[in-house]
Amino acid sequence: MSYVGKNIRKIRTVKKLSQAAFAELFGLARPSVGAYEEGRSEPKMETLIQIAQYFGLSVDLLLTKELTVNELYHFDIFKQQAPPAQAPVAPTTAAADLQKSITPFVPADRLLEYIVQHHNSSFLDSLPPLTFPHQLGPATRAFEIVGAEMQHQQQGLRHQDVVLCRRVDLAEPNLRVHCIYAFVTQSRLLVRRLSERLPNNAVKLRADNPDYGAEEFALDQALEIWEVKAVFTTHLRPPSTMEERVTRLERQVEELLARLG
């Protein structure tokens, strides 16, 4: 005959644990604890082992002897216990991907420091880490934008926006026309849209802001090249001129239809 149900009830009573609290300790459902105490079912062996280890008892005692309160005082039941050890859980694929998505963030006030130490892994580890749910690959950077060269009519990259970038291989830079790139040079971070591929390993770059002219750039000047894949901004974009006109026309049509109706 098993005494486990009576012993669980007695342990729970002297420890002043409700059935729900006892169940939470061992990952059980509350009705299961009631069923154990009433003799309608018994815990699985792994649960028995957890209970015995947690309260400093033996599985044999839990099963074969109805323990008294005095006997319980001789065990570790009244000491402060740590929660039962949980088996290590392997990270899910999503969690593993998220860990790989940690991106060093280069704020504007640390850009010169980054230019000097961009190959220093210890320095990169000291940069603020940003975690994004992206799958751009292991080599990513986030840069703070300075200036309004890439902003036009309330569109584009604003001052203090943060761009998320993926590394471009310098040995074989596969650059695409119309895409935006961040070029790390000896003196600055140049964020521009690629306008044209030129001979002699050069490109023509342009700013989205028409107040800034296009410029030719020799790729061998770049310490690093990053393709801009996303932007994070605190600015809410107002409607464009075209959107405002379409919205106004839709509203006028609705008013006309209401009058005709």
mmCIF file of C-alpha atoms in Angstrom, residues 15-137:
data_model
loop_
_atom_site.group_PDB
_atom_site.id
_atom_site.type_symbol
_atom_site.label_atom_id
_atom_site.label_comp_id
_atom_site.label_asym_id
_atom_site.label_seq_id
_atom_site.Cartn_x
_atom_site.Cartn_y
_atom_site.Cartn_z
ATOM 1 C CA LYS A 15 4.710 23.745 5.166
ATOM 2 C CA LYS A 16 1.457 25.750 4.911
ATOM 3 C CA LEU A 17 1.245 25.243 1.177
ATOM 4 C CA SER A 18 -2.025 25.257 -0.719
ATOM 5 C CA GLN A 19 -2.622 22.574 -3.321
ATOM 6 C CA ALA A 20 -2.074 25.188 -6.026
ATOM 7 C CA ALA A 21 1.245 26.321 -4.507
ATOM 8 C CA PHE A 22 2.445 22.732 -4.129
ATOM 9 C CA ALA A 23 1.445 21.988 -7.723
ATOM 10 C CA GLU A 24 3.348 25.047 -8.996
ATOM 11 C CA LEU A 25 6.554 23.856 -7.295
ATOM 12 C CA PHE A 26 6.642 20.710 -9.399
ATOM 13 C CA GLY A 27 4.873 21.783 -12.584
ATOM 14 C CA LEU A 28 1.663 19.920 -11.764
ATOM 15 C CA ALA A 29 -2.006 20.743 -12.229
ATOM 16 C CA ARG A 30 -3.794 21.559 -8.965
ATOM 17 C CA PRO A 31 -6.424 18.780 -9.418
ATOM 18 C CA SER A 32 -3.567 16.271 -9.695
ATOM 19 C CA VAL A 33 -2.414 17.106 -6.157
ATOM 20 C CA GLY A 34 -5.967 16.568 -4.890
ATOM 21 C CA ALA A 35 -6.115 13.229 -6.673
ATOM 22 C CA TYR A 36 -2.833 12.119 -5.061
ATOM 23 C CA GLU A 37 -4.026 13.067 -1.582
ATOM 24 C CA GLU A 38 -7.352 11.262 -2.061
ATOM 25 C CA GLY A 39 -5.667 8.116 -3.376
ATOM 26 C CA ARG A 40 -7.314 8.339 -6.800
ATOM 27 C CA SER A 41 -3.935 8.456 -8.569
ATOM 28 C CA GLU A 42 -0.227 8.520 -7.804
ATOM 29 C CA PRO A 43 2.593 10.756 -9.078
ATOM 30 C CA LYS A 44 4.942 9.588 -11.772
ATOM 31 C CA MET A 45 8.331 8.383 -10.615
ATOM 32 C CA GLU A 46 10.136 11.536 -11.819
ATOM 33 C CA THR A 47 7.663 13.654 -9.817
ATOM 34 C CA LEU A 48 8.235 11.488 -6.729
ATOM 35 C CA ILE A 49 11.988 11.976 -7.078
ATOM 36 C CA GLN A 50 11.553 15.746 -7.379
ATOM 37 C CA ILE A 51 9.340 15.877 -4.264
ATOM 38 C CA ALA A 52 11.742 13.712 -2.274
ATOM 39 C CA GLN A 53 14.811 15.751 -3.280
ATOM 40 C CA TYR A 54 13.066 19.060 -2.685
ATOM 41 C CA PHE A 55 12.020 18.184 0.873
ATOM 42 C CA GLY A 56 15.119 16.182 1.822
ATOM 43 C CA LEU A 57 13.330 12.827 2.011
ATOM 44 C CA SER A 58 13.709 9.482 0.303
ATOM 45 C CA VAL A 59 11.337 8.047 -2.251
ATOM 46 C CA ASP A 60 11.158 4.871 -0.161
ATOM 47 C CA LEU A 61 9.854 6.807 2.859
ATOM 48 C CA LEU A 62 7.259 8.647 0.774
ATOM 49 C CA LEU A 63 5.889 5.385 -0.589
ATOM 50 C CA THR A 64 6.108 2.899 2.293
ATOM 51 C CA LYS A 65 5.575 4.810 5.558
ATOM 52 C CA GLU A 66 3.041 7.319 6.824
ATOM 53 C CA LEU A 67 5.298 10.021 8.229
ATOM 54 C CA THR A 68 4.483 11.893 11.427
ATOM 55 C CA VAL A 69 5.117 15.561 12.033
ATOM 56 C CA ASN A 70 7.828 14.659 14.545
ATOM 57 C CA GLU A 71 9.583 12.497 11.977
ATOM 58 C CA LEU A 72 9.404 15.272 9.422
ATOM 59 C CA TYR A 73 11.260 17.583 11.807
ATOM 60 C CA HIS A 74 14.282 15.255 11.570
ATOM 61 C CA PHE A 75 14.530 15.780 7.820
ATOM 62 C CA ASP A 76 15.322 18.897 5.783
ATOM 63 C CA ILE A 77 11.705 19.737 5.211
ATOM 64 C CA PHE A 78 11.810 22.918 7.315
ATOM 65 C CA LYS A 79 14.969 24.291 5.735
ATOM 66 C CA GLN A 80 14.894 26.845 2.940
ATOM 67 C CA GLN A 81 14.701 24.909 -0.303
ATOM 68 C CA ALA A 82 15.634 25.945 -3.782
ATOM 69 C CA PRO A 83 13.184 25.148 -6.564
ATOM 70 C CA PRO A 84 13.651 21.686 -8.079
ATOM 71 C CA ALA A 85 16.308 21.595 -10.747
ATOM 72 C CA GLN A 86 14.929 21.802 -14.226
ATOM 73 C CA ALA A 87 16.489 20.000 -17.128
ATOM 74 C CA PRO A 88 18.242 22.455 -19.459
ATOM 75 C CA VAL A 89 16.065 23.323 -22.401
ATOM 76 C CA ALA A 90 17.712 23.604 -25.764
ATOM 77 C CA PRO A 91 16.991 26.968 -27.383
ATOM 78 C CA THR A 92 14.372 26.886 -30.083
ATOM 79 C CA THR A 93 15.280 27.808 -33.599
ATOM 80 C CA ALA A 94 13.568 31.176 -33.170
ATOM 81 C CA ALA A 95 15.524 31.858 -29.971
ATOM 82 C CA ALA A 96 18.787 30.853 -31.652
ATOM 83 C CA ASP A 97 18.026 33.160 -34.577
ATOM 84 C CA LEU A 98 17.276 35.978 -32.166
ATOM 85 C CA GLN A 99 20.628 35.489 -30.452
ATOM 86 C CA LYS A 100 22.337 35.793 -33.823
ATOM 87 C CA SER A 101 20.471 39.038 -34.475
ATOM 88 C CA ILE A 102 22.427 41.065 -31.893
ATOM 89 C CA THR A 103 23.840 44.053 -33.779
ATOM 90 C CA PRO A 104 26.565 46.453 -32.573
ATOM 91 C CA PHE A 105 25.210 50.011 -32.611
ATOM 92 C CA VAL A 106 27.534 52.865 -33.577
ATOM 93 C CA PRO A 107 26.181 56.161 -32.189
ATOM 94 C CA ALA A 108 27.315 59.362 -33.842
ATOM 95 C CA ASP A 109 29.558 60.355 -30.934
ATOM 96 C CA ARG A 110 31.555 57.127 -31.284
ATOM 97 C CA LEU A 111 31.953 57.106 -35.052
ATOM 98 C CA LEU A 112 35.598 58.276 -35.115
ATOM 99 C CA GLU A 113 36.424 55.705 -32.469
ATOM 100 C CA TYR A 114 34.713 53.074 -34.629
ATOM 101 C CA ILE A 115 36.696 54.095 -37.718
ATOM 102 C CA VAL A 116 39.955 53.539 -35.846
ATOM 103 C CA GLN A 117 38.945 50.291 -34.125
ATOM 104 C CA HIS A 118 36.420 48.716 -36.494
ATOM 105 C CA HIS A 119 38.542 45.517 -36.623
ATOM 106 C CA ASN A 120 38.923 45.311 -32.835
ATOM 107 C CA SER A 121 36.535 42.655 -31.499
ATOM 108 C CA SER A 122 36.878 43.960 -27.922
ATOM 109 C CA PHE A 123 35.804 47.410 -29.064
ATOM 110 C CA LEU A 124 32.864 45.991 -30.995
ATOM 111 C CA ASP A 125 31.775 44.123 -27.873
ATOM 112 C CA SER A 126 31.817 47.421 -25.957
ATOM 113 C CA LEU A 127 29.332 49.046 -28.352
ATOM 114 C CA PRO A 128 25.671 49.154 -27.329
ATOM 115 C CA PRO A 129 23.994 45.952 -28.564
ATOM 116 C CA LEU A 130 20.710 46.124 -30.432
ATOM 117 C CA THR A 131 18.550 43.047 -30.934
ATOM 118 C CA PHE A 132 16.249 42.927 -33.925
ATOM 119 C CA PRO A 133 14.081 40.059 -35.217
ATOM 120 C CA HIS A 134 15.939 39.978 -38.534
ATOM 121 C CA GLN A 135 17.774 37.297 -40.492
ATOM 122 C CA LEU A 136 20.371 39.361 -42.324
ATOM 123 C CA GLY A 137 23.289 37.120 -41.432
#
